Amino acid sequence: MDNLIIYSTTDGQTKKICESIGSTLSDQNNVEIININQAIDTDLDKYDKIIIGASIRYGKHSNKLISFVKKNKTILHLKKSAFFSVNVVARKEEKSSPSTNPYVIKFLKKTNWLPNKVAVFAGKVDYPSYNFINKNVIRLIMFITKGPTNTNNSYEFTNWQNVKKFAFELKYL
């Protein structure tokens, strides 16, 4: 099988998750991992399975990703497809499933896409890598949502065991 993994990332955590998924899938399949900018010019017909991973920044998935999914919805419905969102709100138990995560719900409604498999993973807050504005806006959001606010540290919330489980399930999609 030929698998395509497309990612839209803000700070790199979504790409890292895609690489982990790709590593799990590659033992039985051909896997190509590309960013959303490359995906725009990619022939999706040649792939058996298409997996899309997308990050959130300030409450939104990228407009480029939304446009891509809307434009390619027909082929995504014809192929085996999966979607996962990476967002820090998923660090909270009550918002860590596709049916309870507001960003996943909003994205699927907005695109009207029905992937065969959907997941959500908590992301990472990497204060030291942010510029002054992003660092302070994200710190305020974390303060409001009772998250970590020490800007000297990075906080990875991704549950890698859940990522591996999702990747394993994708093998049999």
PDB file of C-alpha atoms in Angstrom:
ATOM      1  CA  MET A   1       0.000   0.000   0.000  1.00  0.00           C
ATOM      2  CA  ASP A   2       1.050   3.544  -0.672  1.00  0.00           C
ATOM      3  CA  ASN A   3       0.371   5.912   2.210  1.00  0.00           C
ATOM      4  CA  LEU A   4       0.546   9.678   2.135  1.00  0.00           C
ATOM      5  CA  ILE A   5       0.871  11.616   5.373  1.00  0.00           C
ATOM      6  CA  ILE A   6       0.260  15.350   5.065  1.00  0.00           C
ATOM      7  CA  TYR A   7       1.003  17.689   7.911  1.00  0.00           C
ATOM      8  CA  SER A   8       0.263  21.288   8.762  1.00  0.00           C
ATOM      9  CA  THR A   9       2.433  22.324  11.684  1.00  0.00           C
ATOM     10  CA  THR A  10       3.108  25.548  13.522  1.00  0.00           C
ATOM     11  CA  ASP A  11       6.081  24.670  15.709  1.00  0.00           C
ATOM     12  CA  GLY A  12       7.027  21.169  14.523  1.00  0.00           C
ATOM     13  CA  GLN A  13       5.169  18.890  16.947  1.00  0.00           C
ATOM     14  CA  THR A  14       2.655  17.752  14.322  1.00  0.00           C
ATOM     15  CA  LYS A  15       5.481  16.855  11.945  1.00  0.00           C
ATOM     16  CA  LYS A  16       7.135  14.878  14.746  1.00  0.00           C
ATOM     17  CA  ILE A  17       3.876  12.972  15.336  1.00  0.00           C
ATOM     18  CA  CYS A  18       3.556  12.304  11.583  1.00  0.00           C
ATOM     19  CA  GLU A  19       7.083  10.915  11.510  1.00  0.00           C
ATOM     20  CA  SER A  20       6.229   8.578  14.381  1.00  0.00           C
ATOM     21  CA  ILE A  21       3.090   7.392  12.574  1.00  0.00           C
ATOM     22  CA  GLY A  22       5.065   6.987   9.354  1.00  0.00           C
ATOM     23  CA  SER A  23       7.674   4.898  11.140  1.00  0.00           C
ATOM     24  CA  THR A  24       4.990   2.537  12.427  1.00  0.00           C
ATOM     25  CA  LEU A  25       3.320   2.244   9.016  1.00  0.00           C
ATOM     26  CA  SER A  26       6.530   1.839   7.005  1.00  0.00           C
ATOM     27  CA  ASP A  27       7.201  -1.737   8.115  1.00  0.00           C
ATOM     28  CA  GLN A  28       4.411  -2.975   5.795  1.00  0.00           C
ATOM     29  CA  ASN A  29       3.772  -0.043   3.467  1.00  0.00           C
ATOM     30  CA  ASN A  30       5.324   2.711   1.406  1.00  0.00           C
ATOM     31  CA  VAL A  31       4.995   5.988   3.282  1.00  0.00           C
ATOM     32  CA  GLU A  32       5.536   9.519   2.037  1.00  0.00           C
ATOM     33  CA  ILE A  33       5.388  12.423   4.489  1.00  0.00           C
ATOM     34  CA  ILE A  34       4.905  15.925   3.087  1.00  0.00           C
ATOM     35  CA  ASN A  35       3.851  19.323   4.370  1.00  0.00           C
ATOM     36  CA  ILE A  36       0.653  21.034   3.289  1.00  0.00           C
ATOM     37  CA  ASN A  37       2.563  23.317   0.900  1.00  0.00           C
ATOM     38  CA  GLN A  38       3.849  20.290  -1.046  1.00  0.00           C
ATOM     39  CA  ALA A  39       0.464  18.551  -0.892  1.00  0.00           C
ATOM     40  CA  ILE A  40      -1.198  21.228  -2.990  1.00  0.00           C
ATOM     41  CA  ASP A  41       0.693  19.974  -6.075  1.00  0.00           C
ATOM     42  CA  THR A  42       0.574  16.256  -5.224  1.00  0.00           C
ATOM     43  CA  ASP A  43      -1.417  13.682  -7.207  1.00  0.00           C
ATOM     44  CA  LEU A  44      -3.544  12.100  -4.484  1.00  0.00           C
ATOM     45  CA  ASP A  45      -4.860   9.414  -6.852  1.00  0.00           C
ATOM     46  CA  LYS A  46      -1.675   7.371  -6.563  1.00  0.00           C
ATOM     47  CA  TYR A  47      -2.110   6.761  -2.834  1.00  0.00           C
ATOM     48  CA  ASP A  48      -4.240   4.091  -1.172  1.00  0.00           C
ATOM     49  CA  LYS A  49      -4.433   5.839   2.175  1.00  0.00           C
ATOM     50  CA  ILE A  50      -4.224   9.546   3.028  1.00  0.00           C
ATOM     51  CA  ILE A  51      -3.563  10.722   6.583  1.00  0.00           C
ATOM     52  CA  ILE A  52      -3.700  14.396   7.512  1.00  0.00           C
ATOM     53  CA  GLY A  53      -2.350  15.844  10.743  1.00  0.00           C
ATOM     54  CA  ALA A  54      -2.859  19.477  11.673  1.00  0.00           C
ATOM     55  CA  SER A  55      -1.897  21.776  14.502  1.00  0.00           C
ATOM     56  CA  ILE A  56      -3.846  24.572  16.101  1.00  0.00           C
ATOM     57  CA  ARG A  57      -2.605  28.090  16.728  1.00  0.00           C
ATOM     58  CA  TYR A  58      -4.838  30.592  18.467  1.00  0.00           C
ATOM     59  CA  GLY A  59      -7.858  28.361  18.100  1.00  0.00           C
ATOM     60  CA  LYS A  60      -7.640  27.634  14.371  1.00  0.00           C
ATOM     61  CA  HIS A  61      -6.314  25.121  11.889  1.00  0.00           C
ATOM     62  CA  SER A  62      -4.498  26.755   8.984  1.00  0.00           C
ATOM     63  CA  ASN A  63      -6.633  28.212   6.205  1.00  0.00           C
ATOM     64  CA  LYS A  64      -4.388  26.471   3.672  1.00  0.00           C
ATOM     65  CA  LEU A  65      -5.263  23.105   5.222  1.00  0.00           C
ATOM     66  CA  ILE A  66      -8.986  23.856   5.287  1.00  0.00           C
ATOM     67  CA  SER A  67      -8.901  24.891   1.619  1.00  0.00           C
ATOM     68  CA  PHE A  68      -6.927  21.775   0.696  1.00  0.00           C
ATOM     69  CA  VAL A  69      -9.417  19.447   2.389  1.00  0.00           C
ATOM     70  CA  LYS A  70     -12.422  21.215   0.857  1.00  0.00           C
ATOM     71  CA  LYS A  71     -10.848  21.102  -2.608  1.00  0.00           C
ATOM     72  CA  ASN A  72      -9.933  17.400  -2.306  1.00  0.00           C
ATOM     73  CA  LYS A  73     -12.914  16.174  -0.308  1.00  0.00           C
ATOM     74  CA  THR A  74     -14.172  13.880  -3.085  1.00  0.00           C
ATOM     75  CA  ILE A  75     -10.908  11.980  -3.390  1.00  0.00           C
ATOM     76  CA  LEU A  76     -10.497  11.908   0.396  1.00  0.00           C
ATOM     77  CA  HIS A  77     -13.897  10.207   0.612  1.00  0.00           C
ATOM     78  CA  LEU A  78     -12.956   7.700  -2.105  1.00  0.00           C
ATOM     79  CA  LYS A  79      -9.701   6.733  -0.381  1.00  0.00           C
ATOM     80  CA  LYS A  80      -9.085   5.365   3.067  1.00  0.00           C
ATOM     81  CA  SER A  81      -8.406   8.507   5.050  1.00  0.00           C
ATOM     82  CA  ALA A  82      -7.618   9.652   8.548  1.00  0.00           C
ATOM     83  CA  PHE A  83      -7.341  12.975  10.315  1.00  0.00           C
ATOM     84  CA  PHE A  84      -5.791  14.029  13.575  1.00  0.00           C
ATOM     85  CA  SER A  85      -5.528  17.381  15.281  1.00  0.00           C
ATOM     86  CA  VAL A  86      -2.720  18.442  17.588  1.00  0.00           C
ATOM     87  CA  ASN A  87      -3.695  20.994  20.192  1.00  0.00           C
ATOM     88  CA  VAL A  88      -2.798  21.821  23.759  1.00  0.00           C
ATOM     89  CA  VAL A  89      -6.414  21.846  24.938  1.00  0.00           C
ATOM     90  CA  ALA A  90      -6.341  18.054  24.383  1.00  0.00           C
ATOM     91  CA  ARG A  91      -4.096  17.820  27.460  1.00  0.00           C
ATOM     92  CA  LYS A  92      -7.337  17.935  29.420  1.00  0.00           C
ATOM     93  CA  GLU A  93      -9.067  14.577  29.764  1.00  0.00           C
ATOM     94  CA  GLU A  94     -12.496  16.000  28.941  1.00  0.00           C
ATOM     95  CA  LYS A  95     -11.228  17.406  25.606  1.00  0.00           C
ATOM     96  CA  SER A  96      -8.904  14.587  24.562  1.00  0.00           C
ATOM     97  CA  SER A  97     -11.187  12.631  22.242  1.00  0.00           C
ATOM     98  CA  PRO A  98     -12.428  13.537  18.743  1.00  0.00           C
ATOM     99  CA  SER A  99     -16.012  13.708  19.996  1.00  0.00           C
ATOM    100  CA  THR A 100     -15.166  16.171  22.793  1.00  0.00           C
ATOM    101  CA  ASN A 101     -12.366  18.250  21.285  1.00  0.00           C
ATOM    102  CA  PRO A 102     -13.802  21.550  20.047  1.00  0.00           C
ATOM    103  CA  TYR A 103     -11.166  22.010  17.334  1.00  0.00           C
ATOM    104  CA  VAL A 104     -11.751  18.582  15.776  1.00  0.00           C
ATOM    105  CA  ILE A 105     -15.524  19.061  15.850  1.00  0.00           C
ATOM    106  CA  LYS A 106     -15.256  22.519  14.271  1.00  0.00           C
ATOM    107  CA  PHE A 107     -12.775  21.372  11.583  1.00  0.00           C
ATOM    108  CA  LEU A 108     -14.834  18.377  10.469  1.00  0.00           C
ATOM    109  CA  LYS A 109     -18.003  20.462  10.390  1.00  0.00           C
ATOM    110  CA  LYS A 110     -16.335  23.281   8.457  1.00  0.00           C
ATOM    111  CA  THR A 111     -14.787  20.958   5.852  1.00  0.00           C
ATOM    112  CA  ASN A 112     -17.675  18.471   5.726  1.00  0.00           C
ATOM    113  CA  TRP A 113     -15.057  15.717   5.504  1.00  0.00           C
ATOM    114  CA  LEU A 114     -15.781  12.274   6.937  1.00  0.00           C
ATOM    115  CA  PRO A 115     -12.434  10.523   7.415  1.00  0.00           C
ATOM    116  CA  ASN A 116     -12.450   6.816   8.249  1.00  0.00           C
ATOM    117  CA  LYS A 117     -10.457   7.437  11.415  1.00  0.00           C
ATOM    118  CA  VAL A 118     -10.080  10.544  13.586  1.00  0.00           C
ATOM    119  CA  ALA A 119      -7.846  11.266  16.565  1.00  0.00           C
ATOM    120  CA  VAL A 120      -6.653  14.167  18.673  1.00  0.00           C
ATOM    121  CA  PHE A 121      -3.324  14.482  20.446  1.00  0.00           C
ATOM    122  CA  ALA A 122      -2.130  16.999  22.960  1.00  0.00           C
ATOM    123  CA  GLY A 123       0.681  19.135  21.629  1.00  0.00           C
ATOM    124  CA  LYS A 124       3.618  20.962  23.092  1.00  0.00           C
ATOM    125  CA  VAL A 125       4.213  24.408  24.552  1.00  0.00           C
ATOM    126  CA  ASP A 126       7.791  25.429  23.856  1.00  0.00           C
ATOM    127  CA  TYR A 127       8.095  28.855  25.448  1.00  0.00           C
ATOM    128  CA  PRO A 128      11.860  29.297  24.839  1.00  0.00           C
ATOM    129  CA  SER A 129      11.366  29.007  21.058  1.00  0.00           C
ATOM    130  CA  TYR A 130       8.565  31.594  20.822  1.00  0.00           C
ATOM    131  CA  ASN A 131       9.001  35.243  20.015  1.00  0.00           C
ATOM    132  CA  PHE A 132       7.969  37.829  22.617  1.00  0.00           C
ATOM    133  CA  ILE A 133       4.368  38.207  21.403  1.00  0.00           C
ATOM    134  CA  ASN A 134       3.621  34.475  20.974  1.00  0.00           C
ATOM    135  CA  LYS A 135       5.294  33.658  24.287  1.00  0.00           C
ATOM    136  CA  ASN A 136       3.092  36.100  26.169  1.00  0.00           C
ATOM    137  CA  VAL A 137      -0.151  35.353  24.335  1.00  0.00           C
ATOM    138  CA  ILE A 138       0.322  31.617  24.877  1.00  0.00           C
ATOM    139  CA  ARG A 139       1.283  32.255  28.513  1.00  0.00           C
ATOM    140  CA  LEU A 140      -1.966  34.186  28.995  1.00  0.00           C
ATOM    141  CA  ILE A 141      -3.958  31.364  27.379  1.00  0.00           C
ATOM    142  CA  MET A 142      -2.205  28.846  29.628  1.00  0.00           C
ATOM    143  CA  PHE A 143      -2.924  30.998  32.683  1.00  0.00           C
ATOM    144  CA  ILE A 144      -6.618  31.206  31.784  1.00  0.00           C
ATOM    145  CA  THR A 145      -6.831  27.444  31.128  1.00  0.00           C
ATOM    146  CA  LYS A 146      -4.780  26.535  34.222  1.00  0.00           C
ATOM    147  CA  GLY A 147      -1.766  25.340  32.226  1.00  0.00           C
ATOM    148  CA  PRO A 148       1.950  25.884  32.810  1.00  0.00           C
ATOM    149  CA  THR A 149       3.127  29.488  32.611  1.00  0.00           C
ATOM    150  CA  ASN A 150       6.862  29.354  33.360  1.00  0.00           C
ATOM    151  CA  THR A 151       8.315  30.709  30.120  1.00  0.00           C
ATOM    152  CA  ASN A 152      11.759  29.246  30.831  1.00  0.00           C
ATOM    153  CA  ASN A 153      10.497  25.723  30.127  1.00  0.00           C
ATOM    154  CA  SER A 154       8.993  23.547  27.399  1.00  0.00           C
ATOM    155  CA  TYR A 155       6.009  21.332  28.169  1.00  0.00           C
ATOM    156  CA  GLU A 156       5.295  18.324  26.004  1.00  0.00           C
ATOM    157  CA  PHE A 157       1.793  16.955  26.530  1.00  0.00           C
ATOM    158  CA  THR A 158       1.778  14.426  23.659  1.00  0.00           C
ATOM    159  CA  ASN A 159       0.918  10.920  24.800  1.00  0.00           C
ATOM    160  CA  TRP A 160       3.217   8.915  22.519  1.00  0.00           C
ATOM    161  CA  GLN A 161       1.547   5.654  23.465  1.00  0.00           C
ATOM    162  CA  ASN A 162      -1.734   6.995  22.051  1.00  0.00           C
ATOM    163  CA  VAL A 163       0.096   8.077  18.883  1.00  0.00           C
ATOM    164  CA  LYS A 164       1.513   4.540  18.472  1.00  0.00           C
ATOM    165  CA  LYS A 165      -1.933   3.011  19.070  1.00  0.00           C
ATOM    166  CA  PHE A 166      -3.471   5.267  16.409  1.00  0.00           C
ATOM    167  CA  ALA A 167      -0.657   4.411  13.972  1.00  0.00           C
ATOM    168  CA  PHE A 168      -1.139   0.703  14.609  1.00  0.00           C
ATOM    169  CA  GLU A 169      -4.884   1.042  13.948  1.00  0.00           C
ATOM    170  CA  LEU A 170      -4.115   2.862  10.681  1.00  0.00           C
ATOM    171  CA  LYS A 171      -2.280  -0.244   9.442  1.00  0.00           C
ATOM    172  CA  TYR A 172      -5.627  -2.041   9.323  1.00  0.00           C
ATOM    173  CA  LEU A 173      -7.713   0.834   7.971  1.00  0.00           C
TER     174      LEU A 173
END
